[in-house]
Amino acid sequence: MGFNCGIVGLPNVGKSTLFNALTSTQAAEAANYPFCTIEPNTGRVGVPDARLERLAALAKSAKVIPTQLEFVDIAGLVRGASKGEGLGNQFLATIREVDAVLHVLRCFEGEVTHVEGSVDPVRDAETIETELMLADLESLERRAVTLTKKGRGGDKEAKALLALVDKVKALLDDGKPARLFVPDADEARLFQELQLLSAKPVLFVCNVGEDEAAAGNAQSERVAQMAAAQGARSVVICAAIEAEIAQLTDPDEKAGFLESLGLAEPGLARVIREGYALLGLLTFFTVGPKEARAWTVRRGATAPEAAGVIHTDFQRGFIKAETIDYRSYIDLGGEAAAKEAGKMRQEGKDYVVADGDIFHFRFNV
């Protein structure tokens, strides 16, 4: 089960530097000119979760395997991308394929050329948002033509979808992204079928200067206010610092470097966790002497669906899930003590997974 976040932004805002730090590679070339990233770069990173280390310590697990999240570095968009400016068509197509968007905004001054000539992250956010909305409007207008013809022929679903298209178009025409549209129960499935770019959940990533990584600055505060007004979230990082941290292999050296900057953890840890939450995901664990491992499911998943993440046979032959909640496992000192205290539950096919559940799946195929 793969989930991914596309990293977008105008050219030269720090997207590729952020991606390189995320994946601890130089897979994406960082350069001081637009379109240095031509093909989307993809990397998978472990999701930081202190719970996994604690579980592994109690179980004396030989291996610790975090769950992962995929990031896609998408080349910089420019004004006019919806009409094919720059490499707009290619980039918009790539955004369509990701589950959520990490929108990197430049909140630092410096010598690196800004494509718009000045630093204004709110303007930059609006530029990209506008391009996504314009692309969506074009898509809906084409679809409306087809749906109108089908509706005249008596196609009831086409009529229902056309009514929805008209509602969403009105929102976009008002300058509001499609993610602000709240479909009713009957519209939810049809809305998903529209595959609108501006409907994707967004996290604004404020890239600040090195001396502003801990507290942010006036520009990142403007972004936070903008995000709050949209019901979105934002996070502050310094991509240059994150790139330095990514090169440090000694844990003590890394901790000392973070402390010198007034940071409790790398900013990337917050980015990854926020991206994970943005996608509506939660984590469950399997724990034993061989390995402690974190797994990902969408919120609302049932126990058989969680079992299927590990192996399709587990879901196909699901019998039950032996379950301990994380807090009980830790407080009581491990599986044996939790079981003895009556904290191991037998859950069936209708059980909805809770974040932090520790499972043993019983199955028969």
mmCIF file of C-alpha atoms in Angstrom:
data_model
loop_
_atom_site.group_PDB
_atom_site.id
_atom_site.type_symbol
_atom_site.label_atom_id
_atom_site.label_comp_id
_atom_site.label_asym_id
_atom_site.label_seq_id
_atom_site.Cartn_x
_atom_site.Cartn_y
_atom_site.Cartn_z
ATOM 1 C CA MET A 1 0.000 0.000 0.000
ATOM 2 C CA GLY A 2 1.722 3.169 -1.202
ATOM 3 C CA PHE A 3 1.013 6.734 -0.155
ATOM 4 C CA ASN A 4 2.892 9.676 -1.574
ATOM 5 C CA CYS A 5 3.320 13.410 -1.217
ATOM 6 C CA GLY A 6 4.346 15.592 -4.140
ATOM 7 C CA ILE A 7 6.783 18.410 -3.331
ATOM 8 C CA VAL A 8 5.791 21.466 -5.365
ATOM 9 C CA GLY A 9 6.645 25.154 -5.515
ATOM 10 C CA LEU A 10 8.020 27.852 -7.759
ATOM 11 C CA PRO A 11 11.588 27.390 -9.029
ATOM 12 C CA ASN A 12 14.426 28.066 -6.561
ATOM 13 C CA VAL A 13 12.396 27.848 -3.346
ATOM 14 C CA GLY A 14 14.335 24.838 -1.972
ATOM 15 C CA LYS A 15 12.243 21.896 -3.217
ATOM 16 C CA SER A 16 15.133 19.771 -4.419
ATOM 17 C CA THR A 17 17.270 20.624 -1.380
ATOM 18 C CA LEU A 18 14.376 19.488 0.811
ATOM 19 C CA PHE A 19 13.937 16.315 -1.214
ATOM 20 C CA ASN A 20 17.656 15.534 -1.029
ATOM 21 C CA ALA A 21 17.586 15.958 2.734
ATOM 22 C CA LEU A 22 14.455 13.844 3.056
ATOM 23 C CA THR A 23 15.987 10.950 1.209
ATOM 24 C CA SER A 24 19.588 11.615 2.317
ATOM 25 C CA THR A 25 20.604 11.448 -1.319
ATOM 26 C CA GLN A 26 21.567 13.793 -4.098
ATOM 27 C CA ALA A 27 19.043 12.197 -6.445
ATOM 28 C CA ALA A 28 17.537 15.591 -7.242
ATOM 29 C CA GLU A 29 19.990 18.145 -8.591
ATOM 30 C CA ALA A 30 19.792 21.422 -6.690
ATOM 31 C CA ALA A 31 20.767 24.366 -8.895
ATOM 32 C CA ASN A 32 20.228 28.100 -9.126
ATOM 33 C CA TYR A 33 18.067 28.093 -12.240
ATOM 34 C CA PRO A 34 14.483 27.054 -13.068
ATOM 35 C CA PHE A 35 13.603 23.539 -14.186
ATOM 36 C CA CYS A 36 16.752 21.846 -12.880
ATOM 37 C CA THR A 37 14.420 18.983 -11.941
ATOM 38 C CA ILE A 38 13.016 17.739 -15.240
ATOM 39 C CA GLU A 39 11.912 14.212 -14.373
ATOM 40 C CA PRO A 40 10.101 13.728 -11.062
ATOM 41 C CA ASN A 41 12.361 12.160 -8.462
ATOM 42 C CA THR A 42 10.885 9.704 -6.016
ATOM 43 C CA GLY A 43 12.202 8.599 -2.635
ATOM 44 C CA ARG A 44 10.849 6.604 0.279
ATOM 45 C CA VAL A 45 11.645 7.657 3.838
ATOM 46 C CA GLY A 46 11.017 6.155 7.251
ATOM 47 C CA VAL A 47 8.326 7.848 9.349
ATOM 48 C CA PRO A 48 9.851 8.936 12.696
ATOM 49 C CA ASP A 49 7.964 7.277 15.558
ATOM 50 C CA ALA A 50 9.459 7.064 19.056
ATOM 51 C CA ARG A 51 6.901 4.393 19.960
ATOM 52 C CA LEU A 52 8.576 1.859 17.676
ATOM 53 C CA GLU A 53 11.921 2.135 19.456
ATOM 54 C CA ARG A 54 10.257 1.675 22.857
ATOM 55 C CA LEU A 55 8.387 -1.404 21.674
ATOM 56 C CA ALA A 56 11.567 -2.883 20.192
ATOM 57 C CA ALA A 57 13.464 -2.299 23.445
ATOM 58 C CA LEU A 58 10.827 -4.107 25.508
ATOM 59 C CA ALA A 59 10.589 -7.028 23.082
ATOM 60 C CA LYS A 60 14.375 -7.140 22.554
ATOM 61 C CA SER A 61 13.713 -7.137 18.799
ATOM 62 C CA ALA A 62 16.714 -7.876 16.579
ATOM 63 C CA LYS A 63 15.502 -5.484 13.846
ATOM 64 C CA VAL A 64 13.522 -2.236 13.879
ATOM 65 C CA ILE A 65 11.654 -1.372 10.678
ATOM 66 C CA PRO A 66 9.719 1.909 10.453
ATOM 67 C CA THR A 67 6.796 2.410 8.128
ATOM 68 C CA GLN A 68 7.552 4.512 5.068
ATOM 69 C CA LEU A 69 6.164 7.433 3.130
ATOM 70 C CA GLU A 70 6.956 8.282 -0.462
ATOM 71 C CA PHE A 71 7.947 11.763 -1.616
ATOM 72 C CA VAL A 72 7.993 12.953 -5.223
ATOM 73 C CA ASP A 73 10.109 15.980 -6.159
ATOM 74 C CA ILE A 74 8.170 17.773 -8.901
ATOM 75 C CA ALA A 75 9.888 20.417 -11.028
ATOM 76 C CA GLY A 76 9.099 24.063 -10.330
ATOM 77 C CA LEU A 77 5.822 25.453 -11.622
ATOM 78 C CA VAL A 78 5.592 28.975 -13.021
ATOM 79 C CA ARG A 79 2.818 31.412 -13.761
ATOM 80 C CA GLY A 80 0.987 30.155 -16.843
ATOM 81 C CA ALA A 81 1.674 26.459 -16.140
ATOM 82 C CA SER A 82 -2.002 25.632 -16.729
ATOM 83 C CA LYS A 83 -1.525 26.907 -20.301
ATOM 84 C CA GLY A 84 1.693 24.951 -20.787
ATOM 85 C CA GLU A 85 4.176 27.659 -19.754
ATOM 86 C CA GLY A 86 7.541 26.316 -18.596
ATOM 87 C CA LEU A 87 7.026 22.576 -18.445
ATOM 88 C CA GLY A 88 3.525 23.054 -17.060
ATOM 89 C CA ASN A 89 1.596 20.218 -18.689
ATOM 90 C CA GLN A 90 4.113 17.597 -17.619
ATOM 91 C CA PHE A 91 4.272 18.891 -14.047
ATOM 92 C CA LEU A 92 0.510 19.182 -13.646
ATOM 93 C CA ALA A 93 0.158 15.585 -14.821
ATOM 94 C CA THR A 94 2.632 14.485 -12.131
ATOM 95 C CA ILE A 95 0.756 16.393 -9.407
ATOM 96 C CA ARG A 96 -2.407 14.576 -10.483
ATOM 97 C CA GLU A 97 -0.752 11.262 -9.577
ATOM 98 C CA VAL A 98 0.174 12.105 -5.961
ATOM 99 C CA ASP A 99 -2.068 11.757 -2.905
ATOM 100 C CA ALA A 100 -1.168 15.037 -1.197
ATOM 101 C CA VAL A 101 0.867 18.159 -1.884
ATOM 102 C CA LEU A 102 3.748 19.621 0.142
ATOM 103 C CA HIS A 103 3.911 23.203 -1.056
ATOM 104 C CA VAL A 104 7.383 24.635 -0.391
ATOM 105 C CA LEU A 105 7.392 28.403 0.003
ATOM 106 C CA ARG A 106 10.499 30.563 0.044
ATOM 107 C CA CYS A 107 10.563 32.595 3.261
ATOM 108 C CA PHE A 108 14.253 33.554 3.168
ATOM 109 C CA GLU A 109 16.196 36.364 1.545
ATOM 110 C CA GLY A 110 19.464 35.652 -0.246
ATOM 111 C CA GLU A 111 21.420 35.660 -3.474
ATOM 112 C CA VAL A 112 19.520 32.769 -5.052
ATOM 113 C CA THR A 113 17.385 34.201 -7.851
ATOM 114 C CA HIS A 114 13.623 34.264 -7.243
ATOM 115 C CA VAL A 115 11.613 33.693 -10.403
ATOM 116 C CA GLU A 116 9.214 36.534 -9.459
ATOM 117 C CA GLY A 117 12.035 38.924 -8.503
ATOM 118 C CA SER A 118 11.128 39.261 -4.805
ATOM 119 C CA VAL A 119 10.325 37.116 -1.768
ATOM 120 C CA ASP A 120 6.593 36.890 -1.020
ATOM 121 C CA PRO A 121 5.443 33.396 0.027
ATOM 122 C CA VAL A 122 1.728 34.262 0.134
ATOM 123 C CA ARG A 123 1.891 35.560 -3.438
ATOM 124 C CA ASP A 124 3.801 32.432 -4.470
ATOM 125 C CA ALA A 125 1.190 30.188 -2.822
ATOM 126 C CA GLU A 126 -1.559 32.029 -4.668
ATOM 127 C CA THR A 127 0.339 31.712 -7.963
ATOM 128 C CA ILE A 128 0.516 27.942 -7.776
ATOM 129 C CA GLU A 129 -2.994 27.621 -6.338
ATOM 130 C CA THR A 130 -4.299 29.678 -9.254
ATOM 131 C CA GLU A 131 -2.544 27.459 -11.798
ATOM 132 C CA LEU A 132 -4.037 24.340 -10.222
ATOM 133 C CA MET A 133 -7.505 25.895 -10.149
ATOM 134 C CA LEU A 134 -7.228 27.047 -13.774
ATOM 135 C CA ALA A 135 -6.244 23.517 -14.798
ATOM 136 C CA ASP A 136 -9.233 22.176 -12.849
ATOM 137 C CA LEU A 137 -11.609 24.654 -14.503
ATOM 138 C CA GLU A 138 -10.383 23.623 -17.944
ATOM 139 C CA SER A 139 -10.860 19.960 -17.009
ATOM 140 C CA LEU A 140 -14.394 20.571 -15.686
ATOM 141 C CA GLU A 141 -15.415 22.605 -18.722
ATOM 142 C CA ARG A 142 -14.378 19.773 -21.049
ATOM 143 C CA ARG A 143 -16.175 17.262 -18.878
ATOM 144 C CA ALA A 144 -19.338 19.389 -18.754
ATOM 145 C CA VAL A 145 -19.629 19.264 -22.551
ATOM 146 C CA THR A 146 -19.554 15.459 -22.537
ATOM 147 C CA LEU A 147 -21.890 15.158 -19.551
ATOM 148 C CA THR A 148 -24.437 17.531 -21.099
ATOM 149 C CA LYS A 149 -24.667 15.298 -24.181
ATOM 150 C CA LYS A 150 -25.061 12.173 -22.064
ATOM 151 C CA GLY A 151 -27.642 13.858 -19.841
ATOM 152 C CA ARG A 152 -29.782 14.721 -22.856
ATOM 153 C CA GLY A 153 -29.749 11.028 -23.693
ATOM 154 C CA GLY A 154 -31.255 10.183 -20.295
ATOM 155 C CA ASP A 155 -28.072 9.145 -18.445
ATOM 156 C CA LYS A 156 -29.005 9.759 -14.776
ATOM 157 C CA GLU A 157 -25.450 9.495 -13.442
ATOM 158 C CA ALA A 158 -24.247 11.967 -16.054
ATOM 159 C CA LYS A 159 -26.933 14.416 -14.905
ATOM 160 C CA ALA A 160 -25.892 13.987 -11.264
ATOM 161 C CA LEU A 161 -22.225 14.461 -12.128
ATOM 162 C CA LEU A 162 -23.005 17.532 -14.226
ATOM 163 C CA ALA A 163 -24.847 19.095 -11.281
ATOM 164 C CA LEU A 164 -21.760 18.447 -9.126
ATOM 165 C CA VAL A 165 -19.433 19.872 -11.789
ATOM 166 C CA ASP A 166 -21.504 23.065 -11.838
ATOM 167 C CA LYS A 167 -21.222 23.403 -8.038
ATOM 168 C CA VAL A 168 -17.448 22.891 -8.022
ATOM 169 C CA LYS A 169 -16.980 25.247 -10.983
ATOM 170 C CA ALA A 170 -18.821 27.962 -9.073
ATOM 171 C CA LEU A 171 -16.395 27.524 -6.159
ATOM 172 C CA LEU A 172 -13.361 27.670 -8.454
ATOM 173 C CA ASP A 173 -14.749 30.701 -10.283
ATOM 174 C CA ASP A 174 -14.923 32.375 -6.878
ATOM 175 C CA GLY A 175 -11.172 31.828 -6.482
ATOM 176 C CA LYS A 176 -11.435 28.994 -3.959
ATOM 177 C CA PRO A 177 -9.695 25.615 -4.319
ATOM 178 C CA ALA A 178 -11.747 22.452 -4.751
ATOM 179 C CA ARG A 179 -10.521 21.050 -1.409
ATOM 180 C CA LEU A 180 -12.855 23.554 0.285
ATOM 181 C CA PHE A 181 -15.862 21.880 -1.372
ATOM 182 C CA VAL A 182 -17.760 19.647 1.060
ATOM 183 C CA PRO A 183 -19.680 16.972 -0.862
ATOM 184 C CA ASP A 184 -22.746 15.376 0.654
ATOM 185 C CA ALA A 185 -23.004 11.600 1.047
ATOM 186 C CA ASP A 186 -24.349 11.134 -2.484
ATOM 187 C CA GLU A 187 -21.697 13.363 -4.047
ATOM 188 C CA ALA A 188 -18.604 11.975 -2.282
ATOM 189 C CA ARG A 189 -17.844 9.173 -4.752
ATOM 190 C CA LEU A 190 -18.501 11.367 -7.795
ATOM 191 C CA PHE A 191 -16.296 14.122 -6.375
ATOM 192 C CA GLN A 192 -13.390 11.685 -6.054
ATOM 193 C CA GLU A 193 -13.872 10.682 -9.696
ATOM 194 C CA LEU A 194 -13.244 14.281 -10.801
ATOM 195 C CA GLN A 195 -9.569 13.939 -9.719
ATOM 196 C CA LEU A 196 -9.135 17.666 -9.245
ATOM 197 C CA LEU A 197 -5.666 19.059 -8.593
ATOM 198 C CA SER A 198 -6.838 21.735 -6.161
ATOM 199 C CA ALA A 199 -8.804 19.139 -4.176
ATOM 200 C CA LYS A 200 -5.632 17.467 -2.907
ATOM 201 C CA PRO A 201 -4.753 18.121 0.746
ATOM 202 C CA VAL A 202 -1.917 20.636 1.148
ATOM 203 C CA LEU A 203 0.813 21.234 3.722
ATOM 204 C CA PHE A 204 2.644 24.561 3.385
ATOM 205 C CA VAL A 205 6.370 24.144 4.095
ATOM 206 C CA CYS A 206 8.049 27.457 4.992
ATOM 207 C CA ASN A 207 11.723 27.395 4.017
ATOM 208 C CA VAL A 208 13.466 29.982 6.221
ATOM 209 C CA GLY A 209 17.046 31.151 6.778
ATOM 210 C CA GLU A 210 19.503 29.292 9.004
ATOM 211 C CA ASP A 211 19.131 31.662 11.953
ATOM 212 C CA GLU A 212 15.327 31.415 11.772
ATOM 213 C CA ALA A 213 14.904 27.630 11.810
ATOM 214 C CA ALA A 214 13.793 27.462 15.442
ATOM 215 C CA ALA A 215 11.277 30.304 15.583
ATOM 216 C CA GLY A 216 10.466 31.137 11.962
ATOM 217 C CA ASN A 217 10.130 34.730 10.762
ATOM 218 C CA ALA A 218 7.567 37.298 9.680
ATOM 219 C CA GLN A 219 7.111 35.613 6.295
ATOM 220 C CA SER A 220 6.458 32.175 7.784
ATOM 221 C CA GLU A 221 3.970 33.774 10.183
ATOM 222 C CA ARG A 222 2.096 35.206 7.187
ATOM 223 C CA VAL A 223 1.961 31.705 5.706
ATOM 224 C CA ALA A 224 0.680 30.268 9.010
ATOM 225 C CA GLN A 225 -2.139 32.821 9.019
ATOM 226 C CA MET A 226 -2.989 32.051 5.391
ATOM 227 C CA ALA A 227 -3.003 28.300 6.094
ATOM 228 C CA ALA A 228 -5.233 28.727 9.146
ATOM 229 C CA ALA A 229 -7.718 30.748 7.104
ATOM 230 C CA GLN A 230 -7.907 27.844 4.630
ATOM 231 C CA GLY A 231 -8.174 25.156 7.304
ATOM 232 C CA ALA A 232 -4.708 23.953 6.276
ATOM 233 C CA ARG A 233 -1.441 23.512 8.184
ATOM 234 C CA SER A 234 2.093 24.824 7.831
ATOM 235 C CA VAL A 235 5.515 23.844 9.128
ATOM 236 C CA VAL A 236 8.793 25.783 9.356
ATOM 237 C CA ILE A 237 12.107 24.297 8.204
ATOM 238 C CA CYS A 238 15.470 25.438 6.903
ATOM 239 C CA ALA A 239 16.216 23.162 3.941
ATOM 240 C CA ALA A 240 19.923 24.103 4.017
ATOM 241 C CA ILE A 241 20.232 23.003 7.653
ATOM 242 C CA GLU A 242 18.281 19.816 6.947
ATOM 243 C CA ALA A 243 20.725 19.018 4.150
ATOM 244 C CA GLU A 244 23.619 19.383 6.620
ATOM 245 C CA ILE A 245 21.891 17.224 9.230
ATOM 246 C CA ALA A 246 21.248 14.526 6.630
ATOM 247 C CA GLN A 247 24.996 14.172 6.099
ATOM 248 C CA LEU A 248 25.732 13.542 9.798
ATOM 249 C CA THR A 249 25.911 9.848 10.614
ATOM 250 C CA ASP A 250 27.014 10.020 14.273
ATOM 251 C CA PRO A 251 23.930 10.343 16.551
ATOM 252 C CA ASP A 252 25.820 12.366 19.183
ATOM 253 C CA GLU A 253 27.164 14.752 16.560
ATOM 254 C CA LYS A 254 23.686 15.180 15.105
ATOM 255 C CA ALA A 255 22.166 15.816 18.563
ATOM 256 C CA GLY A 256 24.859 18.373 19.354
ATOM 257 C CA PHE A 257 24.300 20.167 16.062
ATOM 258 C CA LEU A 258 20.543 20.341 16.669
ATOM 259 C CA GLU A 259 21.083 21.623 20.211
ATOM 260 C CA SER A 260 23.397 24.370 18.933
ATOM 261 C CA LEU A 261 20.577 25.553 16.690
ATOM 262 C CA GLY A 262 17.941 25.415 19.408
ATOM 263 C CA LEU A 263 16.107 22.541 17.701
ATOM 264 C CA ALA A 264 14.654 19.535 19.540
ATOM 265 C CA GLU A 265 14.532 17.433 16.358
ATOM 266 C CA PRO A 266 15.176 17.844 12.621
ATOM 267 C CA GLY A 267 12.519 19.864 10.848
ATOM 268 C CA LEU A 268 12.129 16.989 8.412
ATOM 269 C CA ALA A 269 10.689 14.832 11.191
ATOM 270 C CA ARG A 270 7.844 17.332 11.502
ATOM 271 C CA VAL A 271 7.413 17.493 7.725
ATOM 272 C CA ILE A 272 7.138 13.709 7.468
ATOM 273 C CA ARG A 273 4.712 13.428 10.385
ATOM 274 C CA GLU A 274 2.577 16.276 9.055
ATOM 275 C CA GLY A 275 2.559 14.668 5.605
ATOM 276 C CA TYR A 276 1.522 11.379 7.172
ATOM 277 C CA ALA A 277 -1.329 13.061 9.057
ATOM 278 C CA LEU A 278 -2.314 15.012 5.947
ATOM 279 C CA LEU A 279 -3.031 11.736 4.179
ATOM 280 C CA GLY A 280 -5.295 10.532 6.988
ATOM 281 C CA LEU A 281 -3.009 7.646 7.917
ATOM 282 C CA LEU A 282 -2.355 5.810 11.159
ATOM 283 C CA THR A 283 0.229 3.319 12.355
ATOM 284 C CA PHE A 284 -0.097 -0.163 13.795
ATOM 285 C CA PHE A 285 2.727 -2.427 14.960
ATOM 286 C CA THR A 286 3.857 -6.035 14.911
ATOM 287 C CA VAL A 287 6.394 -6.820 17.624
ATOM 288 C CA GLY A 288 8.513 -9.875 18.370
ATOM 289 C CA PRO A 289 12.077 -11.032 19.006
ATOM 290 C CA LYS A 290 12.939 -11.065 15.295
ATOM 291 C CA GLU A 291 11.652 -7.577 14.494
ATOM 292 C CA ALA A 292 9.540 -4.664 15.630
ATOM 293 C CA ARG A 293 7.795 -3.141 12.645
ATOM 294 C CA ALA A 294 5.458 -0.232 11.963
ATOM 295 C CA TRP A 295 2.778 -0.471 9.269
ATOM 296 C CA THR A 296 0.462 2.067 7.651
ATOM 297 C CA VAL A 297 -3.296 2.016 7.020
ATOM 298 C CA ARG A 298 -5.856 4.692 6.324
ATOM 299 C CA ARG A 299 -7.987 5.848 9.230
ATOM 300 C CA GLY A 300 -11.145 3.755 9.374
ATOM 301 C CA ALA A 301 -9.455 0.565 8.145
ATOM 302 C CA THR A 302 -10.665 -2.732 9.610
ATOM 303 C CA ALA A 303 -8.500 -5.456 11.130
ATOM 304 C CA PRO A 304 -8.628 -7.641 7.959
ATOM 305 C CA GLU A 305 -7.524 -4.633 5.877
ATOM 306 C CA ALA A 306 -4.595 -4.075 8.232
ATOM 307 C CA ALA A 307 -3.712 -7.757 7.944
ATOM 308 C CA GLY A 308 -3.755 -7.385 4.160
ATOM 309 C CA VAL A 309 -1.077 -4.684 4.365
ATOM 310 C CA ILE A 310 1.306 -7.347 5.672
ATOM 311 C CA HIS A 311 0.223 -10.060 3.224
ATOM 312 C CA THR A 312 -2.859 -10.614 1.084
ATOM 313 C CA ASP A 313 -3.165 -14.160 2.503
ATOM 314 C CA PHE A 314 -3.586 -12.670 5.982
ATOM 315 C CA GLN A 315 -6.633 -10.732 4.797
ATOM 316 C CA ARG A 316 -8.067 -13.521 2.654
ATOM 317 C CA GLY A 317 -7.902 -16.077 5.482
ATOM 318 C CA PHE A 318 -8.450 -13.672 8.394
ATOM 319 C CA ILE A 319 -9.789 -15.328 11.555
ATOM 320 C CA LYS A 320 -9.044 -12.820 14.319
ATOM 321 C CA ALA A 321 -6.589 -10.203 15.529
ATOM 322 C CA GLU A 322 -4.974 -10.538 18.941
ATOM 323 C CA THR A 323 -4.647 -6.893 19.946
ATOM 324 C CA ILE A 324 -2.897 -4.892 22.661
ATOM 325 C CA ASP A 325 -3.072 -1.106 22.746
ATOM 326 C CA TYR A 326 0.269 0.690 22.815
ATOM 327 C CA ARG A 327 -0.192 2.298 26.246
ATOM 328 C CA SER A 328 -0.953 -1.023 27.959
ATOM 329 C CA TYR A 329 1.993 -2.741 26.252
ATOM 330 C CA ILE A 330 4.397 -0.048 27.494
ATOM 331 C CA ASP A 331 2.936 0.489 30.962
ATOM 332 C CA LEU A 332 2.812 -3.229 31.748
ATOM 333 C CA GLY A 333 6.252 -4.005 30.321
ATOM 334 C CA GLY A 334 5.542 -6.083 27.245
ATOM 335 C CA GLU A 335 3.269 -8.660 25.657
ATOM 336 C CA ALA A 336 3.375 -11.369 28.334
ATOM 337 C CA ALA A 337 2.524 -8.978 31.167
ATOM 338 C CA ALA A 338 -0.201 -7.284 29.117
ATOM 339 C CA LYS A 339 -1.741 -10.635 28.301
ATOM 340 C CA GLU A 340 -1.612 -11.728 31.940
ATOM 341 C CA ALA A 341 -3.339 -8.484 32.945
ATOM 342 C CA GLY A 342 -6.169 -9.165 30.489
ATOM 343 C CA LYS A 343 -5.148 -6.410 28.090
ATOM 344 C CA MET A 344 -4.872 -8.660 25.019
ATOM 345 C CA ARG A 345 -8.200 -8.557 23.146
ATOM 346 C CA GLN A 346 -9.589 -10.864 20.476
ATOM 347 C CA GLU A 347 -10.912 -8.671 17.682
ATOM 348 C CA GLY A 348 -12.922 -9.787 14.646
ATOM 349 C CA LYS A 349 -13.532 -8.677 11.089
ATOM 350 C CA ASP A 350 -15.478 -5.535 12.015
ATOM 351 C CA TYR A 351 -12.834 -4.101 14.349
ATOM 352 C CA VAL A 352 -11.618 -0.651 13.279
ATOM 353 C CA VAL A 353 -7.864 -0.208 13.749
ATOM 354 C CA ALA A 354 -6.770 2.364 16.352
ATOM 355 C CA ASP A 355 -3.474 4.230 16.060
ATOM 356 C CA GLY A 356 -0.781 2.352 17.997
ATOM 357 C CA ASP A 357 -2.491 -1.055 18.030
ATOM 358 C CA ILE A 358 -0.110 -4.015 18.341
ATOM 359 C CA PHE A 359 -1.390 -7.027 16.401
ATOM 360 C CA HIS A 360 -0.902 -10.758 16.067
ATOM 361 C CA PHE A 361 -3.073 -11.882 13.148
ATOM 362 C CA ARG A 362 -4.563 -15.374 13.086
ATOM 363 C CA PHE A 363 -5.485 -16.627 9.627
ATOM 364 C CA ASN A 364 -6.126 -19.798 7.653
ATOM 365 C CA VAL A 365 -5.792 -20.176 3.873
#
